[in-house]
Short mmCIF file of C-alpha atoms and ligand atoms in Angstrom, two decimals:
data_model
loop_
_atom_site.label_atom_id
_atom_site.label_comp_id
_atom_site.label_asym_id
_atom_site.label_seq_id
_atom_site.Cartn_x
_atom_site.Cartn_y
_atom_site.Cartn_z
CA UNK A 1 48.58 78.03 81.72
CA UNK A 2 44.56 78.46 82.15
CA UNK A 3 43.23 77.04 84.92
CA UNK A 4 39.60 76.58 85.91
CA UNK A 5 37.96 75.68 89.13
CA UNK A 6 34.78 74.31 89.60
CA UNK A 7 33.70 74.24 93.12
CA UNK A 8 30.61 73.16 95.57
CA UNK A 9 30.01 69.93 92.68
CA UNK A 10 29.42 66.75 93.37
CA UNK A 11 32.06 64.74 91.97
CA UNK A 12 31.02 60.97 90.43
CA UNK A 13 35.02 60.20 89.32
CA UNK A 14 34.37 56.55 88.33
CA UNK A 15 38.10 56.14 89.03
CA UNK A 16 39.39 52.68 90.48
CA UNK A 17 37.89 53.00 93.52
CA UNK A 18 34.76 54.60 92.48
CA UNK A 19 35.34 57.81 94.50
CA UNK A 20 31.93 60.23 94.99
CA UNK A 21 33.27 63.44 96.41
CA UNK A 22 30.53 64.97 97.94
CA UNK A 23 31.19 69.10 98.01
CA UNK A 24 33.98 68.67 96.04
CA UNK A 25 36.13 70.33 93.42
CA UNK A 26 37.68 70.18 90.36
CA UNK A 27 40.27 71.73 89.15
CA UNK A 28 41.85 71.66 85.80
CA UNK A 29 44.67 73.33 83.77
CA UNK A 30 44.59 73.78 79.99
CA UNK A 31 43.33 70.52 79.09
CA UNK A 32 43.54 68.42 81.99
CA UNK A 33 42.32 67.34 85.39
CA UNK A 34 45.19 68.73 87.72
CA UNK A 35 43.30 67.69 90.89
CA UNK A 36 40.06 66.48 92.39
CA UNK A 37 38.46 66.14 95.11
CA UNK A 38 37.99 68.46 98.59
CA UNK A 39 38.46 72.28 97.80
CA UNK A 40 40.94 72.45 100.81
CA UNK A 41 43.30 69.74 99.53
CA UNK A 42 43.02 71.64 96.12
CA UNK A 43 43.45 75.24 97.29
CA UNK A 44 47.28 75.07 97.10
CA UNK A 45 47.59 74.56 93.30
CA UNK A 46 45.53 77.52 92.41
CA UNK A 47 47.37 80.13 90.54
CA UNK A 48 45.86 83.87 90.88
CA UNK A 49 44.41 84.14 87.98
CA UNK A 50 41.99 81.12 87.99
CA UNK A 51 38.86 81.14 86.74
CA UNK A 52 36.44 79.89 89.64
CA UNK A 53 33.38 78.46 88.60
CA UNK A 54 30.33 77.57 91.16
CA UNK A 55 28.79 74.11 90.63
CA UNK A 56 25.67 75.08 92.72
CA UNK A 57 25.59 71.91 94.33
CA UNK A 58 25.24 70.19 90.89
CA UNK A 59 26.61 66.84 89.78
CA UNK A 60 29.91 66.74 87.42
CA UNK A 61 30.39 63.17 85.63
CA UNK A 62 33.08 61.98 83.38
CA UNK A 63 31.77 62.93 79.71
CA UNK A 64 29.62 59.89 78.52
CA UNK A 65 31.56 57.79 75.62
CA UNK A 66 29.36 56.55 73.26
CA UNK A 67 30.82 53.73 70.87
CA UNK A 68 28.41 53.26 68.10
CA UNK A 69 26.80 55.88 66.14
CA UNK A 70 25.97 57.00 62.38
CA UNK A 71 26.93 60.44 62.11
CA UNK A 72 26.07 60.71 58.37
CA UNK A 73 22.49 59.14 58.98
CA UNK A 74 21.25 62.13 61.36
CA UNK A 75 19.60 63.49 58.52
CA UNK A 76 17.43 59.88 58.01
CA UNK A 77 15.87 59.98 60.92
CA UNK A 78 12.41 58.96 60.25
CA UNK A 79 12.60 57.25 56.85
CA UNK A 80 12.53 53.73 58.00
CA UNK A 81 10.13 53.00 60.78
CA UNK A 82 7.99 50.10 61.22
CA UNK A 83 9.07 48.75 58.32
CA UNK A 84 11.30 45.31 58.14
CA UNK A 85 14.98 44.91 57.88
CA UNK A 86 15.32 44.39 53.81
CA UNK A 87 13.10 47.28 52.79
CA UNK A 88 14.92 49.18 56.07
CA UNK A 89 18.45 48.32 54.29
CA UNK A 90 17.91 48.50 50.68
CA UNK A 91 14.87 50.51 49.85
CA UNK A 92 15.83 53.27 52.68
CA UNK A 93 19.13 53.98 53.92
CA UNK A 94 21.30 52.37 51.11
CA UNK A 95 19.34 55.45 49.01
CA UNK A 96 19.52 57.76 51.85
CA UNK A 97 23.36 56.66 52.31
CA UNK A 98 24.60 56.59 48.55
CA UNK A 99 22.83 59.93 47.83
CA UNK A 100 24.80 62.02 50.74
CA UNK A 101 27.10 64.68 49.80
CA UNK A 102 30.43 65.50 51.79
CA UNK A 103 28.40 68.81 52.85
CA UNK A 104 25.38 66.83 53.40
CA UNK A 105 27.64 64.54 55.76
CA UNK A 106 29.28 67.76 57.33
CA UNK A 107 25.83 68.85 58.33
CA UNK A 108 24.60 65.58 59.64
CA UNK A 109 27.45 65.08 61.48
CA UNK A 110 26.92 68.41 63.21
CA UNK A 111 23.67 67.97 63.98
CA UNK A 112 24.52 64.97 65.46
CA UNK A 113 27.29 66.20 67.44
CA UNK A 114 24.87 69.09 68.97
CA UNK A 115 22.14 66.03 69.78
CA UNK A 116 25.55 64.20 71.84
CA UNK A 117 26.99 67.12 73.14
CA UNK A 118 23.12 67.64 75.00
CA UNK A 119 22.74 64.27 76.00
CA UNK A 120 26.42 64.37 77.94
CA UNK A 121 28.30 62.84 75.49
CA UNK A 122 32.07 63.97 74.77
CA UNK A 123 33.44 61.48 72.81
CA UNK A 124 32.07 58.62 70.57
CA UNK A 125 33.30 56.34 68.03
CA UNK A 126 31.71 56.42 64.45
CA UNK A 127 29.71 52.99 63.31
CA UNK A 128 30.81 53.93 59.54
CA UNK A 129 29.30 56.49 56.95
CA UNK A 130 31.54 57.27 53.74
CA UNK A 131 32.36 60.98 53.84
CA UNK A 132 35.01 61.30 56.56
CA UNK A 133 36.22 64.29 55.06
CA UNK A 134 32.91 65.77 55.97
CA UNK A 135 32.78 64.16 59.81
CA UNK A 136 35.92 65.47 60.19
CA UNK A 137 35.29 68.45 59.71
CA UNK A 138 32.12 68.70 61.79
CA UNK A 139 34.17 67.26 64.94
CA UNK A 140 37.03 69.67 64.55
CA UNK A 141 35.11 72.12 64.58
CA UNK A 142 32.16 71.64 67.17
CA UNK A 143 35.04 70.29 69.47
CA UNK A 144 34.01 66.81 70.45
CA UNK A 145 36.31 64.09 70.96
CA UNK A 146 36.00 61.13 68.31
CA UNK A 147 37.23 58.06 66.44
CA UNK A 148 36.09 58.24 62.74
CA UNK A 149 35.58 54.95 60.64
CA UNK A 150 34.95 55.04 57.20
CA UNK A 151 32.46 51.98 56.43
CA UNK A 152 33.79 49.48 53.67
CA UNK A 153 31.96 47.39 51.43
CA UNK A 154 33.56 45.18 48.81
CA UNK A 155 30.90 42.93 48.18
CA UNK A 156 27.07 42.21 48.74
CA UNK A 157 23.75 41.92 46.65
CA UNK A 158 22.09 45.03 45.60
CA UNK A 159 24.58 47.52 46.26
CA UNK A 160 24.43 50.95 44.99
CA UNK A 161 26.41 51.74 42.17
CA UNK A 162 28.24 54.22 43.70
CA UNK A 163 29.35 51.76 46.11
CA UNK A 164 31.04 49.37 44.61
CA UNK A 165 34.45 48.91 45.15
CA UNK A 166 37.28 46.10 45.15
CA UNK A 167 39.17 45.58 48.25
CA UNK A 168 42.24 47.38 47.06
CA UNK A 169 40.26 50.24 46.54
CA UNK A 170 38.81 50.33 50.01
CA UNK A 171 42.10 49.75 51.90
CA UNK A 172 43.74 52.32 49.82
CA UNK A 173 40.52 54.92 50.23
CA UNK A 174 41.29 53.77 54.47
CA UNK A 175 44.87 54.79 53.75
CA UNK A 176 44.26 58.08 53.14
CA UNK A 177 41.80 59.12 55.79
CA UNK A 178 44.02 57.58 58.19
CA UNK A 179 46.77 59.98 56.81
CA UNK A 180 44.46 62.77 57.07
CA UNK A 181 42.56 62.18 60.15
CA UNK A 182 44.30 60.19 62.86
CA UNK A 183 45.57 62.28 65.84
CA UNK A 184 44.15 65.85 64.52
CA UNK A 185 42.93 68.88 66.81
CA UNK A 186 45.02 68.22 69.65
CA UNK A 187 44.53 64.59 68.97
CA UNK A 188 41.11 64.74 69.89
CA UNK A 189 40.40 62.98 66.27
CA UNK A 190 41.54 59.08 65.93
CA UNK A 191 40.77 57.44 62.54
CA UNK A 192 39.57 53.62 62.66
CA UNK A 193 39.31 50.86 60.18
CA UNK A 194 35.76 50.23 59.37
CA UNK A 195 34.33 46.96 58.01
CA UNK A 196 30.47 47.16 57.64
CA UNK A 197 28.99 43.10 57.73
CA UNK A 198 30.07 40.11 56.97
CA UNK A 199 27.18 40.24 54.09
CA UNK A 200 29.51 43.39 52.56
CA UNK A 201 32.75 42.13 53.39
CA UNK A 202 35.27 39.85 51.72
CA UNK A 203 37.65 38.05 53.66
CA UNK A 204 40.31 39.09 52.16
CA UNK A 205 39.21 42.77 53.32
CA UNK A 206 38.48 41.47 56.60
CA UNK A 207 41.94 39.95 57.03
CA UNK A 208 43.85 42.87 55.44
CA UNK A 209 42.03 45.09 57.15
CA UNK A 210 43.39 43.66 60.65
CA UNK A 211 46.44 43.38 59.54
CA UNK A 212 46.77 47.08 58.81
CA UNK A 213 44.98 47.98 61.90
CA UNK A 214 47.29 46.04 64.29
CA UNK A 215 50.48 47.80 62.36
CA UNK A 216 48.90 51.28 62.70
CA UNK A 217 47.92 50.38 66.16
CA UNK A 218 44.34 51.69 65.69
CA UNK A 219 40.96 50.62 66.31
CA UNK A 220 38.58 48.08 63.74
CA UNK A 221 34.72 48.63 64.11
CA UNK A 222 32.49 46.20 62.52
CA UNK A 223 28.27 45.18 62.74
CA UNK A 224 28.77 41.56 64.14
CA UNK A 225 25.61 38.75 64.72
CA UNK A 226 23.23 41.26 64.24
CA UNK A 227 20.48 39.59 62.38
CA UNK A 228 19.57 35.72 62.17
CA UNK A 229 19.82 36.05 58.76
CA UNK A 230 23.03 37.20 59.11
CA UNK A 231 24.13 33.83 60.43
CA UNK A 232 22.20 31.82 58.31
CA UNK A 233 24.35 33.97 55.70
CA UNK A 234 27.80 33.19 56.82
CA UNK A 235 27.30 29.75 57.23
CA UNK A 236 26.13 29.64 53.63
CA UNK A 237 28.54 31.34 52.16
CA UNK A 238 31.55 30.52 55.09
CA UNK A 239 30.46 27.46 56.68
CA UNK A 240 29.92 29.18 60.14
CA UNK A 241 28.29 31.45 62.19
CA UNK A 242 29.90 34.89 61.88
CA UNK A 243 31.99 34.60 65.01
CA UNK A 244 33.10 31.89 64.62
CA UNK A 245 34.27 32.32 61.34
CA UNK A 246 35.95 35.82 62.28
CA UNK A 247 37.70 33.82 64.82
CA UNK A 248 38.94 31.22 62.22
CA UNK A 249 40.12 34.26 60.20
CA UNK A 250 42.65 35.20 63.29
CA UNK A 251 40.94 38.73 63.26
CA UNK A 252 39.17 38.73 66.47
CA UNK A 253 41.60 40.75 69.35
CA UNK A 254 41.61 43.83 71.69
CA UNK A 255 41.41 46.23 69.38
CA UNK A 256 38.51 44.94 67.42
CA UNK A 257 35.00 46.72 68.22
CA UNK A 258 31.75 44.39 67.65
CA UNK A 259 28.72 46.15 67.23
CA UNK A 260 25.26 44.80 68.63
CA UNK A 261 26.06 40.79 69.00
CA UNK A 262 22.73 39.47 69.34
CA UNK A 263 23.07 36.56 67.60
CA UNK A 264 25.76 34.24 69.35
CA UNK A 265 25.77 30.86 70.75
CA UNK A 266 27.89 30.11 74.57
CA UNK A 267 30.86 29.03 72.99
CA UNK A 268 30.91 32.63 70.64
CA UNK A 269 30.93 34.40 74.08
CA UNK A 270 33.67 32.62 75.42
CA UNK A 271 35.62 33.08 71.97
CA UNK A 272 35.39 37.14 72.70
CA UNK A 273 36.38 36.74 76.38
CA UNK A 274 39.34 34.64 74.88
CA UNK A 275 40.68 37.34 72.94
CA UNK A 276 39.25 40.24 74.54
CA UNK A 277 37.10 41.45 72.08
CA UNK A 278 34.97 44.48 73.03
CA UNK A 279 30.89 45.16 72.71
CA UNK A 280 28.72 47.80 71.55
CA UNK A 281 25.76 47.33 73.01
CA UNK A 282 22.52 49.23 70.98
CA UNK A 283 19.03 48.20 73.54
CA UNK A 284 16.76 50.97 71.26
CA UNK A 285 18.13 49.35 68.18
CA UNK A 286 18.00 45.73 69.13
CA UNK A 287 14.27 46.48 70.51
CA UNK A 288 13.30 48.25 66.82
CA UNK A 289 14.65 45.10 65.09
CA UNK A 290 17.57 43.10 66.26
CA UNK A 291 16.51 41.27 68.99
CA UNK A 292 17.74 40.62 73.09
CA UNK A 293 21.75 40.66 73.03
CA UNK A 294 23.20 38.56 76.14
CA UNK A 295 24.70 41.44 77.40
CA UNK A 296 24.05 39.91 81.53
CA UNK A 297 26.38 36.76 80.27
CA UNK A 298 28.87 38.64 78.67
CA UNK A 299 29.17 41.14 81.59
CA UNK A 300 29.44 38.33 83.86
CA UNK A 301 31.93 36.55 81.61
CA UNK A 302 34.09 39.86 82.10
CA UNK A 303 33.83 40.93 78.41
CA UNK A 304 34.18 44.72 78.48
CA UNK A 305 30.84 46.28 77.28
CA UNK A 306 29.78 49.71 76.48
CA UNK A 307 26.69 51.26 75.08
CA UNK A 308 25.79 52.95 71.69
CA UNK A 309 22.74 54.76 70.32
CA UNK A 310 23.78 54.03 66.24
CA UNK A 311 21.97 55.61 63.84
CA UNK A 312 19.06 58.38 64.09
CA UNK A 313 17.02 55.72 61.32
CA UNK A 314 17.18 53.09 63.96
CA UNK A 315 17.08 54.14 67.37
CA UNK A 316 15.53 57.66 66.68
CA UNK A 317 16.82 59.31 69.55
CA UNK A 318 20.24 59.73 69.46
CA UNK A 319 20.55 60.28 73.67
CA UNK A 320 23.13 57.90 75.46
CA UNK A 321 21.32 59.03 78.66
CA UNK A 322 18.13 57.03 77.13
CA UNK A 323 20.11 53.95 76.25
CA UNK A 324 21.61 53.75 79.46
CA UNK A 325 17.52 53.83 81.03
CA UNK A 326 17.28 51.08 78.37
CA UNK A 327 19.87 49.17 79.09
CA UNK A 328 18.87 49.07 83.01
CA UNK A 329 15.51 47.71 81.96
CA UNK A 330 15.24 45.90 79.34
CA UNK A 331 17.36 43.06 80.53
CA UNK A 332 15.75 42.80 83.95
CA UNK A 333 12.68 42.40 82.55
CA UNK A 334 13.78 39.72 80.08
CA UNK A 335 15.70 37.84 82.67
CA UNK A 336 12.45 38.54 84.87
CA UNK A 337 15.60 39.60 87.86
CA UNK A 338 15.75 43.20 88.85
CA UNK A 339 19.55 42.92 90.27
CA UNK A 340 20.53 42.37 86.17
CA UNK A 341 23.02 44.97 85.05
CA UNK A 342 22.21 47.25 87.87
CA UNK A 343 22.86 51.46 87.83
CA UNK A 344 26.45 51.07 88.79
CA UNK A 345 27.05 48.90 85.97
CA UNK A 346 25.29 51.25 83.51
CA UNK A 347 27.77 53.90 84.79
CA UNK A 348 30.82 51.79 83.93
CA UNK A 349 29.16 50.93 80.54
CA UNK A 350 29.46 54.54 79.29
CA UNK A 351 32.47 55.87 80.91
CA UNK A 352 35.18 53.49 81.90
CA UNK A 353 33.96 50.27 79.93
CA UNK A 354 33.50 52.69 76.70
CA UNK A 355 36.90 54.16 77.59
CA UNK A 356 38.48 50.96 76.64
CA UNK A 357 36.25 50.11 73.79
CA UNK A 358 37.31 52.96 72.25
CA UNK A 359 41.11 52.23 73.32
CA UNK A 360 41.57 55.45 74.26
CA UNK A 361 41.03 54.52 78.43
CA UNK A 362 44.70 56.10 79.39
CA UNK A 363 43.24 59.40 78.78
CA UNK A 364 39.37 59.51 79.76
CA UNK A 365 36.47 57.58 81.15
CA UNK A 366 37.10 58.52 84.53
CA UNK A 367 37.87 62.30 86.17
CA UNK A 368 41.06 61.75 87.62
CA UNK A 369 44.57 63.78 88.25
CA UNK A 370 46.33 63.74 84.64
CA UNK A 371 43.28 62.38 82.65
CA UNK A 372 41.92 64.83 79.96
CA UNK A 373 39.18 67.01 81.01
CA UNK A 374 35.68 65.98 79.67
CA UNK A 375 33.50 66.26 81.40
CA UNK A 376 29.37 67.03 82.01
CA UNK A 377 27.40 69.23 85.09
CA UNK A 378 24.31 67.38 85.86
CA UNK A 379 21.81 69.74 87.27
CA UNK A 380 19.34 66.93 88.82
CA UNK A 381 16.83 69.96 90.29
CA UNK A 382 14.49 69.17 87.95
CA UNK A 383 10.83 67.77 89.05
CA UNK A 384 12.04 64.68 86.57
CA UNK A 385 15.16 63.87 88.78
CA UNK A 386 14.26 65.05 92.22
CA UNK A 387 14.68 64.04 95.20
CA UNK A 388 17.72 62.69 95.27
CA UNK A 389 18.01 59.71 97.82
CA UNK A 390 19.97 57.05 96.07
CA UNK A 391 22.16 59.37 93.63
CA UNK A 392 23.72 56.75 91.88
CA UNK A 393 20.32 55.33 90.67
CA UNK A 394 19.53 58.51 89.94
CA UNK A 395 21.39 58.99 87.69
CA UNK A 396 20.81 55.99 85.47
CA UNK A 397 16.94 55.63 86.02
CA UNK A 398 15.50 59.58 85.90
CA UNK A 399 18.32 61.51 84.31
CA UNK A 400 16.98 62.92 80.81
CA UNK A 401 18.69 65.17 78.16
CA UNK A 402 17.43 68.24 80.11
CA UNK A 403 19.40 67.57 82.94
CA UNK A 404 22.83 68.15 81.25
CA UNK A 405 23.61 71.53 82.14
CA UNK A 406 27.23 72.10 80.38
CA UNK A 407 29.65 70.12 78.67
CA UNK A 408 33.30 70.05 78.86
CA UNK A 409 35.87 68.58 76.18
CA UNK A 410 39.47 68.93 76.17
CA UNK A 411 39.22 71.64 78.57
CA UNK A 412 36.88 74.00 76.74
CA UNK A 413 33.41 74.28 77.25
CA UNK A 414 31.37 73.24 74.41
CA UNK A 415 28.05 73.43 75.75
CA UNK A 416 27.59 76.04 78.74
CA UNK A 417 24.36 76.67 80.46
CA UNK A 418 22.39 74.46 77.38
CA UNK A 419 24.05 76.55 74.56
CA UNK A 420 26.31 75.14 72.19
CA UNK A 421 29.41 77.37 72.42
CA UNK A 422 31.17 76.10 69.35
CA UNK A 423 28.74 76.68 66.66
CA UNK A 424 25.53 78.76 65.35
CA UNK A 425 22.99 75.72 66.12
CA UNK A 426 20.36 77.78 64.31
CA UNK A 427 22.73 77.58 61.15
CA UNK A 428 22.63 73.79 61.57
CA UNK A 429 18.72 72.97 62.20
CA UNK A 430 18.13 75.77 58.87
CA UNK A 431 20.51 73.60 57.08
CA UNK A 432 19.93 70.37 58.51
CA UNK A 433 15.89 70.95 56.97
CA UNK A 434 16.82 72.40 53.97
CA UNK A 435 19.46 69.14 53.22
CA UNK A 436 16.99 66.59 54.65
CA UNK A 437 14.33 67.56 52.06
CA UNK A 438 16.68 67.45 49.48
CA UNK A 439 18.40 64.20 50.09
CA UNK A 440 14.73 62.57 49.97
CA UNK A 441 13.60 63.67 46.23
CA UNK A 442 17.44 62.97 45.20
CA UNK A 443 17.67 59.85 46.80
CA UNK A 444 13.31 58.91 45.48
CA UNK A 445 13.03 57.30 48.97
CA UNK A 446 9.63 56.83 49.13
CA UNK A 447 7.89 57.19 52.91
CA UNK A 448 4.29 55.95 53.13
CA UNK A 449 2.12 59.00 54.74
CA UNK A 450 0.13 57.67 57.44
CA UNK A 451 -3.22 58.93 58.83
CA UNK A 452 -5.03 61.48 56.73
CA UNK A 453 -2.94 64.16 55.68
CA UNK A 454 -5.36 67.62 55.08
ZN1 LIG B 1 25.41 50.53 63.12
#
C-alpha cells in the first residue's frame, strides 16, 4: 500500500459543498484519495513509510476533464486557417484524416496527450479519429485517463475512398475496439460509440448505434447543430432540424454526448433537458467558425455542460485552461452581462459537469475520500497570476499553461515539476515533425504561403 502526502496545499475539492481547504492536505493511497482536508485530522492514517510531499503553499485542483478533442488531428494543426468550412472539411482534414497511419495516430495522440497533461488535464473523451489502436496505445502508455471513440461514417458526399463503409461494417469495426479497449490499464481506458454528423450518418447507424451503446452501457459522442448548413441539411434530407430529428429517432438520453450545439431553436433546448442529454461546449472553435452556442440558457435550463478544446486544426491551442478564459468571456460580452457563466461555473464546467459528461462522475471530478486520485498543483506565483485576492477568479481569468506545476493520474505522477514523467517528450516533438511533414506531401494538402517567403 503506497501512500503519498501532500501537505501545506490549498485544496479547491469541488465536492458537494464546494469545500476550499485552505493549508490543507491530501493524502492518498495507491490510487485513491484516502482523506482530505486539515493535516491534523489526516495525521492518524499515515503509515510510516509515506511519502510526504510539500505543496509550498500551492493550489491542488481536481484534474481538468476535457470532453471533446481530436487526438489524431494534433499533427494538422495549422493546415486549415482562415479558410471556410467546405475547403476546411474536404480539401484539408478529410486528406489530412484519410492519409494517417496507426503510427502516425500513435504519435499525434501523444503529442496531444503531453499538450493536456500541461494544460491540467487528466482525463478527456475523444471527438472521433479512426485509428484507436493507435490512441490506445498512446494513453496506456503516457498514463492519462480517457474514453476513446472511433468516428463512423456510412454516408456523405465526397468522402475519401478509404472511408467508405456500410453500416454493418462500422458497427462491427465498433465491436471490436470495444472488445479491445473498454476498461484497460486499470480501467483508466473506456471505449465509446462514435457517430461523426448527421451529414455522415445513416439512421439506421444512428439508431443501432444507441441501441448497442445502451446494452454495453457506454458512452455515444456525436458533432450535433454545428453548422447552419447542417440544419438546412437535415431538414432536406430528414424533414427536421437535427435535434429534433435525433429526438424522433428515440436516440437522444443520458448517455449521449453532443458536441458544440450552436444551432438550436428553444424548444431543442428543452428536448435535451427532457432527456438529459449532455454538452460539449468548444468557445475557440465556435469563434473560428461555428458561431455563439446558448450555453447561458442551457446552463440555466440545468442541462449539464462541460468544455472541450477539439481539434488542434480548429481551435489551435489545445489548452482547457484557455477555453475555460473563453468560455468566461465570450458569453458576457455577447449577452453584454458580466454575471453570465461566472468563474465558479467555469470550475464546475471542467471538473464536476465534465465528470458526468463523460459518465464516469462516481470516480472523479471532484477530490474527495474514495474518488480516484487526479489531480493538478497550481503554482499561481507567477507575475501572470499574482496577487491572489479573489482565488477562485483566479483561477479561471489569469491561470495559463505555465501555471500547472505537476499532474497526477491514477495515483502516479505524470507530469512532476513541468516534466512529463511517462515518456521521452523529445522522442515525440522529433517524431511528431518528422510525421507532420510527411502526412502533408502524402496527403497533397496544399497550404497557401502567406507573406513573402525568402
Ligand atoms: Zn469535433
Amino acid at each position: 500500500m503506497s501512500q503519498t502526502l501532500i501537505k501545506n496545499i490549498n485544496i479547491l475539492s469541488m465536492d458537494e459543498s464546494r469545500s476550499v481547504f485552505i493549508d490543507g492536505a491530501i493524502l492518498i493511497e495507491n490510487n485513491k484519495i484516502l482523506e482530505i482536508g486539515k493535516y491534523n485530522n489526516i495525521k492518524p492514517f499515515l503509515k510510516n513509510e509515506v511519502i510526504v510531499e510539500d505543496g509550498k503553499n500551492n493550489w491542488v485542483l481536481p484534474g481538468l476533464i476535457n470532453t471533446h478533442v481530436h487526438t489524431s488531428q494534433q499533427l494538422g494543426r495549422g493546415i486549415a486557417d482562415d479558410v471556410d468550412l467546405l475547403v476546411w472539411l474536404r480539401e484539408r482534414i478529410w486528406p489530412y484524416e484519410s492519409n494517417l497511419t496507426e503510427e502516425d495516430s500513435y504519435i499525434s495522440s501523444l503529442l496531444c496527450a503531453i499538450e493536456q497533461i500541461k494544460s491540467g488535464v487528466t482525463c478527456f473523451v475523444e471527438a472521433g479519429g479512426q485509428h484507436v489502436n493507435g490512441m490506445g496505445r498512446a494513453i496506456e502508455q503516457i498514463g492519462i485517463r480517457a474514453a476513446l471513440v472511433k468516428s463512423t461514417m456510412d454516408t456523405g458526399i465526397g468522402l475519401p475512398k478509404i472511408w467508405q463503409k456500410d453500416t454493418n461494417e462500422e458497427i462491427d469495426s465498433q465491436l471490436s475496439n470495444f472488445e479491445k479497449w473498454h476498461n484497460v490499464a486499470n480501467q483508466r481506458i473506456k471505449y465509446w460509440f462514435g457517430l461523426r454528423t448527421i451529414f455522415n450518418n445513416t439512421d439506421e447507424l444512428i439508431i443501432k448505434t444507441k441501441e448497442i451503446a445502451d446494452k454495453l452501457n457506454i458512452g455515444i459522442h456525436m458533432h450535433v447543430a454545428e453548422i447552419r448548413e447542417e440544419i438546412e441539411f437535415s431538414k432536406n434530407t430528414r424533414g427536421s432540424s437535427t435535434v429534433t430529428h435525433l429526438n424522433k429517432l428515440g436516440v437522444l438520453g443520458e448517455n449521449f454526448l453532443a458536441a458544440h450545439c450552436v444551432w438550436m431553436s428553444d424548444e431543442e433546448i428543452q428536448i435535451f433537458k427532457n432527456k438529459n442529454v449532455k454538452v460539449t461546449h468548444n468557445p475557440a472553435a465556435a469563434m473560428k467558425v461555428l458561431g455563439f452556442a446558448e450555453i447561458p440558457k442551457m446552463l440555466e435550463e440545468g442541462i449539464c455542460v462541460s468544455i472541450g478544446t477539439d481539434g488542434a486544426p480548429c481551435n489551435n491551442r489545445m489548452s482547457l485552461i484557455d477555453e475555460m478564459w473563453l468560455t468566461s468571456l465570450i458569453h458576457k460580452g455577447r449577452k453584454l452581462n458580466p454575471k453570465v457563466i461566472p468563474a465558479e461555473t467555469v470550475l464546475e464546467m471542467v471538473t464536476r459537469n465534465a465528470s458526468e459528461c463523460a459518465l464516469w462522475d462516481k470516480e472523479i471530478g471532484s477530490l474527495e475520500k474514495g474518488k480516484k486520485a487526479d489531480l493538478i498543483v497550481i503554482d499561481p506565483k507567477t507575475a501572470t497570476m499574482l496577487p491572489m485576492h479573489d482565488p477562485i477568479a483566479n483561477l479561471v481569468s489569469s491561470m495559463r499553461t505555465h501555471n500547472v506545476k505537476s499532474v497526477m493520474c491514477d495515483g502516479k505522477w505524470i507530469m512532476k515539476n513541468e516534466i512529463i514523467k511517462t515518456i521521452d517528450e523529445k522522442m515525440v516533438i522529433n517524431e511528431s515533425i518528422k510525421r507532420s511533414k510527411e502526412i502533408i506531401e502524402r496527403s497533397k494538402i496544399k497550404i497557401p504561403k502567406r507573406f513573402k517567403y525568402i
